[in-house]
Coordinates of C-alpha atoms and ligand atoms in Angstrom, one line a residue:
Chain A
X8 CA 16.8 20.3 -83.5
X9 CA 13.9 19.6 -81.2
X10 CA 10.5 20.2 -82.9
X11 CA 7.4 21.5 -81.7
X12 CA 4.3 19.8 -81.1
X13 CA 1.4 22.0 -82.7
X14 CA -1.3 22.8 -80.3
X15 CA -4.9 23.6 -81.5
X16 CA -8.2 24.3 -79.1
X17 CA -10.9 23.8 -80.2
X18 CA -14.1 25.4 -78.6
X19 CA -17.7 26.7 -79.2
X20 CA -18.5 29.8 -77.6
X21 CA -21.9 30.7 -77.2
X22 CA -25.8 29.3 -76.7
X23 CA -26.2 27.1 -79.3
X24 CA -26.1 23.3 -78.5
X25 CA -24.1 21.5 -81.5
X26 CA -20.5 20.4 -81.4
X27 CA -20.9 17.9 -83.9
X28 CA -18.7 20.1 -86.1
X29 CA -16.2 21.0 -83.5
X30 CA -15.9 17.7 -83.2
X31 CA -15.2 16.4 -86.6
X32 CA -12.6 19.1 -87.1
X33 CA -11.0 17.9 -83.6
X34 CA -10.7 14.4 -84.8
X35 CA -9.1 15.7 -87.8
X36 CA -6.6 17.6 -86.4
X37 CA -5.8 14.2 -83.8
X38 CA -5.3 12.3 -87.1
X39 CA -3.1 15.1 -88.6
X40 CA -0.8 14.5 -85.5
X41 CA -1.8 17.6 -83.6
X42 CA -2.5 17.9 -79.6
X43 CA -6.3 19.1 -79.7
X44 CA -7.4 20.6 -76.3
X45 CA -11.4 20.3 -76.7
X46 CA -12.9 22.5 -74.4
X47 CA -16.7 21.7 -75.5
X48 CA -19.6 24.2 -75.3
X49 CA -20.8 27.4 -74.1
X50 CA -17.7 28.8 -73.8
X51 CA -17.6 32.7 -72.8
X52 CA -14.5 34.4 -74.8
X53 CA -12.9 35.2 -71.0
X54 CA -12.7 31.2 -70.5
X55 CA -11.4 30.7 -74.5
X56 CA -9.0 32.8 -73.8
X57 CA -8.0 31.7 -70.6
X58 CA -8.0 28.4 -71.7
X59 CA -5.7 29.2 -74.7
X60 CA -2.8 30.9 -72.8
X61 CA -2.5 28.0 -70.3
X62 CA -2.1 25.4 -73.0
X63 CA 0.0 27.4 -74.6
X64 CA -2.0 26.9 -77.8
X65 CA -0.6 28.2 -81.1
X66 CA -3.9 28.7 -82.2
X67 CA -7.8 28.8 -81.3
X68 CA -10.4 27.0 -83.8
X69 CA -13.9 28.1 -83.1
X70 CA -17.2 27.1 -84.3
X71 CA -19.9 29.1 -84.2
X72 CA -23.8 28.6 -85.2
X73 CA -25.9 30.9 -82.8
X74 CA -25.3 34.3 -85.3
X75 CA -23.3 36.1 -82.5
X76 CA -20.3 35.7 -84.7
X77 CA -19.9 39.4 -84.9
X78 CA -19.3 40.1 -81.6
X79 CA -18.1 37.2 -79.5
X80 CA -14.9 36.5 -82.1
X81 CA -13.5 39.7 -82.2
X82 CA -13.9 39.7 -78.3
X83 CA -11.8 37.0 -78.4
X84 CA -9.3 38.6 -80.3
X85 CA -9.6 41.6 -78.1
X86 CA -8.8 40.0 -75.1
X87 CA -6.2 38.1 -76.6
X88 CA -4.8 41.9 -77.3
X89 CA -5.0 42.5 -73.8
X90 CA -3.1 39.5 -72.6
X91 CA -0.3 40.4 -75.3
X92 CA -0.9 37.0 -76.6
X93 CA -2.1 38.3 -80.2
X94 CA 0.1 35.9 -81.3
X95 CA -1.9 32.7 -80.9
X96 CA -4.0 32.9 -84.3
X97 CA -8.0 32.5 -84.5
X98 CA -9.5 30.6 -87.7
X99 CA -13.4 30.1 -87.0
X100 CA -16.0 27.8 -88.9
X101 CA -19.8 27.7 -89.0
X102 CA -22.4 29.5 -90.3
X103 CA -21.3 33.2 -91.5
X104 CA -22.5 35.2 -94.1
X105 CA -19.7 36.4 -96.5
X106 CA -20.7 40.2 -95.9
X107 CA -19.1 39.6 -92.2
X108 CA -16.1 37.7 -93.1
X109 CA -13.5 40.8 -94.3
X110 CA -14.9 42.6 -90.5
X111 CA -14.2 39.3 -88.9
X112 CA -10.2 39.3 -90.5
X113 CA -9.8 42.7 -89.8
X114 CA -11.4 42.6 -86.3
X115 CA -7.9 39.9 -86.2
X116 CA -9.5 36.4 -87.2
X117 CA -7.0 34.7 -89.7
X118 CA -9.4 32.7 -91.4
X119 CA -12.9 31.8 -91.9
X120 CA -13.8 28.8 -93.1
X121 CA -17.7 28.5 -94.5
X122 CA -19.7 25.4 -94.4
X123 CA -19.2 23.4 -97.1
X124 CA -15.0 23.1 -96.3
X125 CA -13.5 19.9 -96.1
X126 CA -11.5 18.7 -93.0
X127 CA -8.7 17.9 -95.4
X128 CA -8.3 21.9 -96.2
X129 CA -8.9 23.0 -92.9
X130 CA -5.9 20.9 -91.7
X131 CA -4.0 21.7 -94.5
X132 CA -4.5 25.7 -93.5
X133 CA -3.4 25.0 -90.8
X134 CA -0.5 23.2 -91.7
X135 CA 0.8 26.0 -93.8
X136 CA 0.0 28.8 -91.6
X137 CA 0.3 28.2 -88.1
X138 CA 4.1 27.2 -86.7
X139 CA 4.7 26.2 -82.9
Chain B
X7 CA 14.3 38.1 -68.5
X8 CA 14.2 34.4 -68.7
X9 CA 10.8 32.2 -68.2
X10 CA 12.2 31.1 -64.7
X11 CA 11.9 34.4 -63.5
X12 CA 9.0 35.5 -65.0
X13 CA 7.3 32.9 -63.7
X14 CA 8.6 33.6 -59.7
X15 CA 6.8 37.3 -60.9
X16 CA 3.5 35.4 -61.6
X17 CA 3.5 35.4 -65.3
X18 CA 1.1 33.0 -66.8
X19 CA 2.5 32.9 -70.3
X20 CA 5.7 32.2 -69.0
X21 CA 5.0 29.7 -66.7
X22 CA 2.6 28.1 -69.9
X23 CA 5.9 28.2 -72.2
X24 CA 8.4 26.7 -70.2
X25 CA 5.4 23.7 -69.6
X26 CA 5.3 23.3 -73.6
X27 CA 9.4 23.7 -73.8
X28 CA 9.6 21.0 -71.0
X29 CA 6.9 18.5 -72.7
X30 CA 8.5 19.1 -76.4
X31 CA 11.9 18.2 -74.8
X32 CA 13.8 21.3 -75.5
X33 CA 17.3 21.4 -73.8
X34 CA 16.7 25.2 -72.8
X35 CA 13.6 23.9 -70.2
X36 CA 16.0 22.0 -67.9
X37 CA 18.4 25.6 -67.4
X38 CA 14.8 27.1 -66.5
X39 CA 13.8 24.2 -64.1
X40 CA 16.8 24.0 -62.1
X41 CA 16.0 28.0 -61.1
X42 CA 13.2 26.9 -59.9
X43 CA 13.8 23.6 -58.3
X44 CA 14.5 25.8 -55.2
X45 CA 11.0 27.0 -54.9
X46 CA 9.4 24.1 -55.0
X47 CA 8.4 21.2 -53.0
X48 CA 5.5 23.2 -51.4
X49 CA 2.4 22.1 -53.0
X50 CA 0.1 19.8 -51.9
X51 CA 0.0 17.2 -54.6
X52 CA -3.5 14.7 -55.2
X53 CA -3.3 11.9 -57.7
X54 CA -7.1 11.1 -59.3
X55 CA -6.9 7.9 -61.5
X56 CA -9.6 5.2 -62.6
X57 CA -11.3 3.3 -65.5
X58 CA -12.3 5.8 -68.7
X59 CA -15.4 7.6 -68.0
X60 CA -15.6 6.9 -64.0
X61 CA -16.3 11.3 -63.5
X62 CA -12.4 11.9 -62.9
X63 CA -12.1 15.3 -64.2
X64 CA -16.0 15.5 -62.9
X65 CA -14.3 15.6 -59.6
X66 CA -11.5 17.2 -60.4
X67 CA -13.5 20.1 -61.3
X68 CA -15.8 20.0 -57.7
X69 CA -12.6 19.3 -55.5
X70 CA -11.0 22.0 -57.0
X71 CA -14.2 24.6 -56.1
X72 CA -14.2 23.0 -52.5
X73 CA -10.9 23.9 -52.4
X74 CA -11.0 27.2 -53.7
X75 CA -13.4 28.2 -51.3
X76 CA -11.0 27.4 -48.5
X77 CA -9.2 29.9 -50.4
X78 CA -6.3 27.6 -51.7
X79 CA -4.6 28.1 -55.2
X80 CA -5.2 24.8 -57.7
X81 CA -3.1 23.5 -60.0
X82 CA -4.3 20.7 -62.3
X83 CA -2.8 18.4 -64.6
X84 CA -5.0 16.2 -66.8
X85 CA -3.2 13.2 -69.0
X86 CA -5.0 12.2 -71.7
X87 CA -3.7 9.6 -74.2
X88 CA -1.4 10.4 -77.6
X89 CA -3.2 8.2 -80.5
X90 CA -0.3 5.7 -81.5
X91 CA -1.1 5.7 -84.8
X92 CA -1.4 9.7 -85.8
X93 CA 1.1 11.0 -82.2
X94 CA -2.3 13.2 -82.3
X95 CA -4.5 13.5 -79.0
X96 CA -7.8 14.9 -78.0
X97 CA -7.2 16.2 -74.6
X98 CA -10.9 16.8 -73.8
X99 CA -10.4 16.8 -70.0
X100 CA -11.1 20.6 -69.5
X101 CA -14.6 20.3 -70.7
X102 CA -15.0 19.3 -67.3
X103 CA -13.6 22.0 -65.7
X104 CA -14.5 25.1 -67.7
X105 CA -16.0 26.8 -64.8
X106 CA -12.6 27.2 -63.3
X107 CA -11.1 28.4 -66.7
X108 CA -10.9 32.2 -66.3
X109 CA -10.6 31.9 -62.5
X110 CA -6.9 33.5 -61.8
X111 CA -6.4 31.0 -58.5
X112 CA -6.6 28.2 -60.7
X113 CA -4.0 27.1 -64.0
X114 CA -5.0 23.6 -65.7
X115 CA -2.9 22.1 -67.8
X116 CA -3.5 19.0 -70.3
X117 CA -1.2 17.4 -71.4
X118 CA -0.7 13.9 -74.2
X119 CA 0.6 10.5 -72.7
X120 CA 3.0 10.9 -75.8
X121 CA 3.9 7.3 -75.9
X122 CA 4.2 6.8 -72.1
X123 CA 2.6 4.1 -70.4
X124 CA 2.2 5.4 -66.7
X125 CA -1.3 6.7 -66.9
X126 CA 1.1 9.9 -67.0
X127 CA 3.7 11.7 -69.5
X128 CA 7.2 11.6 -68.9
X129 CA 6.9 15.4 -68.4
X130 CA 4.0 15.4 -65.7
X131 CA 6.4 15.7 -62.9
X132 CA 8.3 19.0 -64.4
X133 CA 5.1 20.5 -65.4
X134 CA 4.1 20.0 -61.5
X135 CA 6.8 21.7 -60.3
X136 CA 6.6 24.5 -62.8
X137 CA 2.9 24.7 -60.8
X138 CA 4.6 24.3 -57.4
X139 CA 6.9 27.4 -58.4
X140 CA 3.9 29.7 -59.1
X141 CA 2.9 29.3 -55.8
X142 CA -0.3 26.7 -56.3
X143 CA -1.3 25.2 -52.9
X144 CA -2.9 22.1 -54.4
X145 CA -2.1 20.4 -57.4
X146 CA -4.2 17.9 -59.1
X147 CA -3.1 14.8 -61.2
X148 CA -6.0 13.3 -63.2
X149 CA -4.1 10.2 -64.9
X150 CA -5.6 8.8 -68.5
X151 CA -8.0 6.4 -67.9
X152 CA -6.4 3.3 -68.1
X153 CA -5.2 -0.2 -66.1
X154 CA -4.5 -0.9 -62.7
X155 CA -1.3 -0.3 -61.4
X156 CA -0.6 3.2 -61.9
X157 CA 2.7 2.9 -60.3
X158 CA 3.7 6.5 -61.8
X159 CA 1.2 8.3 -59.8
X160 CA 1.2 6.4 -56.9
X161 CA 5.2 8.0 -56.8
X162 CA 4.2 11.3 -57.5
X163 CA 1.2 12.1 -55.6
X164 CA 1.2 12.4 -51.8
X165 CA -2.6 11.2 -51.7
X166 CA -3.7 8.6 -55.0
X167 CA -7.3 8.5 -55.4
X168 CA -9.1 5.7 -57.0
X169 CA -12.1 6.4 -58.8
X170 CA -14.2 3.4 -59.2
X171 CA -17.7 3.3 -60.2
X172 CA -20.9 1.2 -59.0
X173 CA -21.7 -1.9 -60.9
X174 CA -18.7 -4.0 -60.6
X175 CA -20.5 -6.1 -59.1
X176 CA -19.1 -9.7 -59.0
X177 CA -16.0 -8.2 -61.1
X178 CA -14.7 -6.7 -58.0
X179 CA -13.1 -9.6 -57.2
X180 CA -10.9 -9.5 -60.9
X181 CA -9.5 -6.2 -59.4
X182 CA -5.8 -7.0 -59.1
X183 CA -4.8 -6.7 -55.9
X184 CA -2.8 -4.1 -56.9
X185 CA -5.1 -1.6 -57.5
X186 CA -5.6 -1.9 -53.6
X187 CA -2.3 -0.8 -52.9
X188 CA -1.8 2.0 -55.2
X189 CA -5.0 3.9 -53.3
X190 CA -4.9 6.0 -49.8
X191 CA -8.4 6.6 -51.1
X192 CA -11.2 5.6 -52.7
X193 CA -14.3 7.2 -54.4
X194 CA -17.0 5.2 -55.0
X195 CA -18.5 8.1 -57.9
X196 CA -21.8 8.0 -59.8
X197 CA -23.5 7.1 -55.9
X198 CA -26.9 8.1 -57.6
X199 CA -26.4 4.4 -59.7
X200 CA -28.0 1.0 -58.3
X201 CA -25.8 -1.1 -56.8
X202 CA -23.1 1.9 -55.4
X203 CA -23.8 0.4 -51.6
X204 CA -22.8 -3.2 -52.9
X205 CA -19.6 -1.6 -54.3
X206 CA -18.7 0.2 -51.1
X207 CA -19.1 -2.7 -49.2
X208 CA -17.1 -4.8 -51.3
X209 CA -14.9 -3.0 -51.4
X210 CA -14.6 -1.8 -47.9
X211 CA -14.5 -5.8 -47.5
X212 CA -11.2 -6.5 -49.8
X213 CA -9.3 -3.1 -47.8
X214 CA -9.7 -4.3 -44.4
X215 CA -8.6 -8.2 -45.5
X216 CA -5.5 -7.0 -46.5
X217 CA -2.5 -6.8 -44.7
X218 CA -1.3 -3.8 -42.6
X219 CA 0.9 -3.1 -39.5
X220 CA -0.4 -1.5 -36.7
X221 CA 0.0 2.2 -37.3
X222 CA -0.5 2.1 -41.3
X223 CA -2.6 3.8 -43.2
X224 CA -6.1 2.1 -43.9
X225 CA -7.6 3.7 -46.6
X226 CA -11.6 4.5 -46.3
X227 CA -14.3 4.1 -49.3
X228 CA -15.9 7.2 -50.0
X229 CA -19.1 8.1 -51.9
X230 CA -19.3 10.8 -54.2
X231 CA -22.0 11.9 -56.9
X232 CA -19.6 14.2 -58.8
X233 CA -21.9 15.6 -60.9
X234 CA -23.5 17.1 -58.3
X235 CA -21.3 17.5 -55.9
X236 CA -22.4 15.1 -53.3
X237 CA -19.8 14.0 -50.9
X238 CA -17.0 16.2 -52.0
X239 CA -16.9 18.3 -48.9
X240 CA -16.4 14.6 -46.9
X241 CA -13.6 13.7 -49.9
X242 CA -11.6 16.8 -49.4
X243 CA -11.7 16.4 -45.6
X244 CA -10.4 12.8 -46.2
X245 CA -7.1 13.9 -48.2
X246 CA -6.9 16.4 -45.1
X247 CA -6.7 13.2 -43.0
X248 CA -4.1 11.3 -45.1
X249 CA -2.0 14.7 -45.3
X250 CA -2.2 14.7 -41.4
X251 CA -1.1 11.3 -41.0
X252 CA 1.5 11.3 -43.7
X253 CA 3.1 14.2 -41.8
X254 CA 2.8 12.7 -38.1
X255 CA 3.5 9.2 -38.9
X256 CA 6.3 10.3 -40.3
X257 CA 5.7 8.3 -43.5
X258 CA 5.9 11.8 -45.4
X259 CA 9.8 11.3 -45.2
X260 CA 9.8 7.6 -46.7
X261 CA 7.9 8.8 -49.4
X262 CA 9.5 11.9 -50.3
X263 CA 12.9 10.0 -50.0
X264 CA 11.7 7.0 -52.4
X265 CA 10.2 9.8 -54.9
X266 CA 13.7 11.4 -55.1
X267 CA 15.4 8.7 -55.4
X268 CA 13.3 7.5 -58.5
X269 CA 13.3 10.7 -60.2
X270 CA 17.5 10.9 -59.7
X271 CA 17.9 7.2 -60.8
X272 CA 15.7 8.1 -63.6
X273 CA 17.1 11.1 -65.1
X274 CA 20.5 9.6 -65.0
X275 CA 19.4 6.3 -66.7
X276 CA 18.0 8.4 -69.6
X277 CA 21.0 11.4 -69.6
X278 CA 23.5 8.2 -69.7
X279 CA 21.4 6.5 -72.1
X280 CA 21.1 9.5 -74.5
X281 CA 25.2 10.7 -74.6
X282 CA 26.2 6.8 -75.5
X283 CA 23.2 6.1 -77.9
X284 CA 23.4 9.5 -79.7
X285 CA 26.9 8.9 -80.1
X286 CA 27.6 5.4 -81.4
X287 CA 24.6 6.0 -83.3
X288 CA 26.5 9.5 -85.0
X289 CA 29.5 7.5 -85.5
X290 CA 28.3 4.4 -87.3
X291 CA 28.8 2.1 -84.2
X292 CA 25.2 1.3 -83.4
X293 CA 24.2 0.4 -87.1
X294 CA 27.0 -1.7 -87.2
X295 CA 26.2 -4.1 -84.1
X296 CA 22.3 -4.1 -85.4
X297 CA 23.3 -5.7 -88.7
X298 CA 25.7 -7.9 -87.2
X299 CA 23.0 -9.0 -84.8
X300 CA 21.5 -10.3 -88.3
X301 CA 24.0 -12.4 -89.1
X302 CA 25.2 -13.5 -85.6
X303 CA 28.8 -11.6 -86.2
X304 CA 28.1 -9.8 -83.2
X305 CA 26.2 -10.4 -80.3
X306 CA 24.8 -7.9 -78.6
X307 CA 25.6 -8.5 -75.0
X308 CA 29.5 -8.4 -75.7
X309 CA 28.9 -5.3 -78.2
X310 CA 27.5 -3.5 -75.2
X311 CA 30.6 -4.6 -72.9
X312 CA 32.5 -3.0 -74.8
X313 CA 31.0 0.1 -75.5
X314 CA 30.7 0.6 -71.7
X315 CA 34.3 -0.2 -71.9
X316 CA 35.3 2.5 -74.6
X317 CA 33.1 4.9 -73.3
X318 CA 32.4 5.3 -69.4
X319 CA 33.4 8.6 -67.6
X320 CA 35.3 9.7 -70.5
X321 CA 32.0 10.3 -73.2
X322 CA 33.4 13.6 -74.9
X323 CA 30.2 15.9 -75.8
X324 CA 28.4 14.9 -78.8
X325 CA 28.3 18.4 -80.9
X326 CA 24.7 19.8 -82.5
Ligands
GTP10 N1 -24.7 9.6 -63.1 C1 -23.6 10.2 -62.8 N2 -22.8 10.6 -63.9 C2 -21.6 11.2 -63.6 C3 -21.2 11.4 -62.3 N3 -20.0 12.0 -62.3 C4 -19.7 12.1 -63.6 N4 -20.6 11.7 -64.4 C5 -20.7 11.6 -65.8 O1 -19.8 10.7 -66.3 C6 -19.3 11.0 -67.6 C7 -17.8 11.0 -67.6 O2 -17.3 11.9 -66.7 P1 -15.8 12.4 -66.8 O3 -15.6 13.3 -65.6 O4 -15.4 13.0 -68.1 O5 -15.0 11.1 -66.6 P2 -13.4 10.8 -66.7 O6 -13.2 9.6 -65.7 O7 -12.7 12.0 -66.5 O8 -13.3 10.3 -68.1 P3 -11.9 10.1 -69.0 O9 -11.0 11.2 -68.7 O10 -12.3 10.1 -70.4 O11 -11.3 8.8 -68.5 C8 -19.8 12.4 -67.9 O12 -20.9 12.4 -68.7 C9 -20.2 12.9 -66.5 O13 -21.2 13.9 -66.5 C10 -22.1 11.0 -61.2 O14 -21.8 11.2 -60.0 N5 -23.2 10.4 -61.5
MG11 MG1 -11.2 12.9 -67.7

C-alpha cells in the first residue's frame, strides 16, 4: 500500500515578533521526516486557514506569545468549521496559562503544549495522533 | 462524487487532495487526472528559478499581484528541497507570499523535491494541471534553488525566468553556458545592491554573443527590486512579449510537441519499468541476478536480455 506523507504547517498568528520557537519545532518535525509548510509571522487565522486547506495539511502547529491566544485559536478552529475542514487538527505552543487550556480544547484545539516541552514529545504527539 | 469533478465545480479541498494523492503516488490520482486531462492545456505557465536566496518567491509573490490586478487567476507552485537524510522538508516558500493566502483568485501549492533532482518533483507537472483544470490563467513554477541547468523547467514552462542577483562580478563568466539557454528571461533582482548595472551589462554582453538565427528569440536582462516592487510591471510585460512571440513565430508548436513527447516517453519508461521490476522482484528473479552479479555467475547485461525476452507484451498484472 502507498503511504502518506504527513503534512504539518507551522505558523505564528499575531503581533508579536518571535519565531525562534516556530522554528525549532519546524526543524524537528523536517528531521522526524515530515513535509513542514512554514508560513512565518503575523499570520491572520483567514490566511492559516487558507494556507492549510491548499496544502492539504493534516494538521496546523501554532505558536503563540502576544496573549491573544483566547481568541485568535479558536477563530481558527471556527473557520476551519466553516470550510468543513474540521478535520485537519490544531496543537498550539507558547505561552498559556493553564486556566485557558481546557477553553482552548473545547473551543476544538487538540493539544496545548506549554513552555518547558521538549521537541522530542511534540513530535512524538504528533506521531501518535495525527494520521495522513 | 469523485475529486475530478469536484474540482471542475471549483472545490478547493478537492482539487488540494487529488495534489497530495498525486505527489504521495496513489494509483487512484491517475483515474482522477485523466478526467481532467481534457480541461487542461489553458494556462499560462512561467518558470522562476535561480541561486538560493536570489528573491524568487519575492517575486513570485509581486508578479502574482501585478497579475491579479489585470484580473487573471494565479496558480503557484513552489519546490523546495526533501532533506536526504530525514525525507523531511521545510517548504518555507509561502512566507513570501502570505499576502496572497486568503485571496480566492489565487491557490499556492508547495511542494518537496522528494529525491528528484530537477529543481522540480516528479509530480510538479500533474499538480500544474490539476491548477490548469480549476481554471487558473497563470501558473507559476518557483524551482528549488539549486544549479544551472534546470532542464525540467525549461520543458515545462512556456516562459523560464532566471533570477540572478548583482555581485557576480567576475564570476559571471563561470556561469555555464547553459544557464544561458535555459532563460527567455532574465531578472537581474536585488537592483537596489552595488554593482546590479555591471551585472546587467555583463550579462546583456554573454546573450547577445551567443548564437541565434534570424527570427529567434533574444532574451532581454531585466531589473527588478522585488522587495519593493520595482520593475515588475516592466517583467510582466516582458513574459507578455515572449507569449506573443511564442505564439506568432510559431515556436509554441515545437515546444508543446517536444513537452508531450517527454512527458509520454517518460511515463512509459517508468510504467514499463515498474510492471517488470515489481514483478521479478515478487518472484525472486531480481534477488537472484543481484547476488549472482556477486559472484560473476550472472552478468547483468544477459540477465536483462532475457528478462525482456520472458516478459515483453505478455507481463500478466502483478496482484496487490
Ligand atoms: N535588498 C533586496 N533584498 C531582496 C530583494 N528581493 C528579495 N530580497 C530578500 O532576499 C531574501 C530571500 O528572498 P526569497 O524571495 O526568499 O528568495 P528565494 O530565491 O525564493 O530563496 P529560496 O527559495 O530559499 O531559494 C529575503 O530576505 C528577501 O526579502 C530585493 O530586491 N532587494
Ligand atoms: Mg523561495
Amino acid at each position: 500500500m502507498t503511504e502518506r506523507k504527513l503534512r504539518v504547517l507551522v505558523g505564528k498568528p499575531g503581533l508579536d515578533g518571535h519565531d525562534r520557537g516556530a522554528k525549532v519545532v519546524a526543524r524537528a518535525f523536517r528531521d522526524a521526516g515530515l513535509e513542514v509548510i512554514y508560513t512565518g509571522l503575523h499570520q491572520t487565522p483567514e490566511q492559516i486557514v487558507a494556507a492549510a486547506i491548499q496544502e492539504d495539511v493534516d494538521c496546523i502547529g501554532l505558536s503563540i506569545l502576544s496573549g491573544a491566544h483566547n481568541t485568535l485559536l479558536p477563530k481558527v478552529c471556527e473557520l476551519l468549521k466553516e470550510k468543513s475542514a474540521e478535520d485537519i487538527a490544531v496543537f498550539c505552543g507558547g505561552v498559556i496559562p493553564e486556566d485557558d487550556i481546557p477553553g482552548l480544547k473545547s473551543s476544538g484545539i487538540k493539544e496545548v503544549f506549554t513552555p518547558g516541552t521538549s521537541t522530542e514529545d511534540i513530535v512524538a504527539w504528533v506521531k501518535e495522533n495525527i494520521h495522513g | 462524487m469523485g475529486l475530478a469533478e469536484r474540482i471542475l465545480q471549483g472545490d478547493i479541498r478537492a482539487a488540494a487532495r487529488l495534489m497530495r494523492d498525486v505527489d504521495d503516488g496513489f494509483a487512484s490520482a491517475s483515474e482522477e487526472l485523466k478526467k481532467l486531462y481534457p480541461h487542461t492545456g489553458k494556462a499560462y505557465l512561467v518558470g522562476i528559478t535561480g541561486p538560493p536566496g536570489a528573491g524568487k518567491s519575492t517575486l513570485v509573490d509581486q508578479i502574482t499581484a501585478a497579475y491579479r490586478k489585470l484580473g487573471k487567476r494565479v496558480g503557484i507552485v513552489a519546490v523546495d528541497p526533501t532533506s536526504p537524510f530525514t525525507g523531511g522538508a521545510i517548504l518555507g516558500d509561502r512566507i513570501r507570499m502570505n499576502r496572497h493566502a486568503d485571496d480566492e483568485g489565487v491557490f499556492i501549492r508547495s511542494l518537496a523535491t522528494r529525491g528528484c533532482l530537477g529543481g522540480i518533483s516528479r509530480s510538479t507537472g500533474d499538480v500544474v494541471n490539476v491548477m490548469d483544470a480549476m481554471g487558473m490563467d497563470v501558473i507559476i513554477i518557483e524551482t528549488v534553488g539549486v544549479g544551472q541547468d534546470e532542464i525540467d523547467i525549461v520543458r515545462m514552462a512556456h516562459t523560464t525566468t532566471v533570477v540572478m542577483v548583482p555581485g557576480l562580478g567576475d564570476d559571471i563568466q563561470a556561469i555555464k553556458a547553459g544557464i544561458l539557454e535555459i532563460a527567455d528571461v532574465f531578472v537581474v533582482n536585488k537592483a537596489d545592491r552595488d554593482g546590479a548595472d555591471r551585472t546587467v551589462r555583463e550579462l546583456s554582453a554573454m546573450l547577445e554573443m551567443g548564437e541565434r538565427r534570424n527570427g529567434d528569440w533574444l532574451p532581454k536582462v531585466m531589473r527588478t527590486e522585488a522587495s519593493r516592487g520595482v520593475g515588475i510591471e516592466e517583467l510582466v510585460a516582458e513574459y507578455e512579449n515572449h507569449r506573443n512571440y511564442l505564439f506568432s513565430s510559431g515556436a509554441i508548436e515545437r515546444f508543446t510537441n517536444e513537452k508531450n513527447s517527454a512527458i509520454l516517453s517518460e511515463m512509459l519508461k517508468e510504467r514499463l519499468f515498474r510492471k517488470v521490476y515489481d514483478r521479478i522482484l515478487a518472484d525472486g528473479t531480481y534477488g537472484e541476478i543481484v547476488s549472482g552479479m556477486a559472484t560473476r555467475s550472472v552478468d547483468p547485461y544477459s540477465a536483462v536480455d532475457s528478462i525482456i525476452a520472458g516478459h515483453l507484451f505478455s507481463i500478466p498484472e502483478v496482484s496487490e
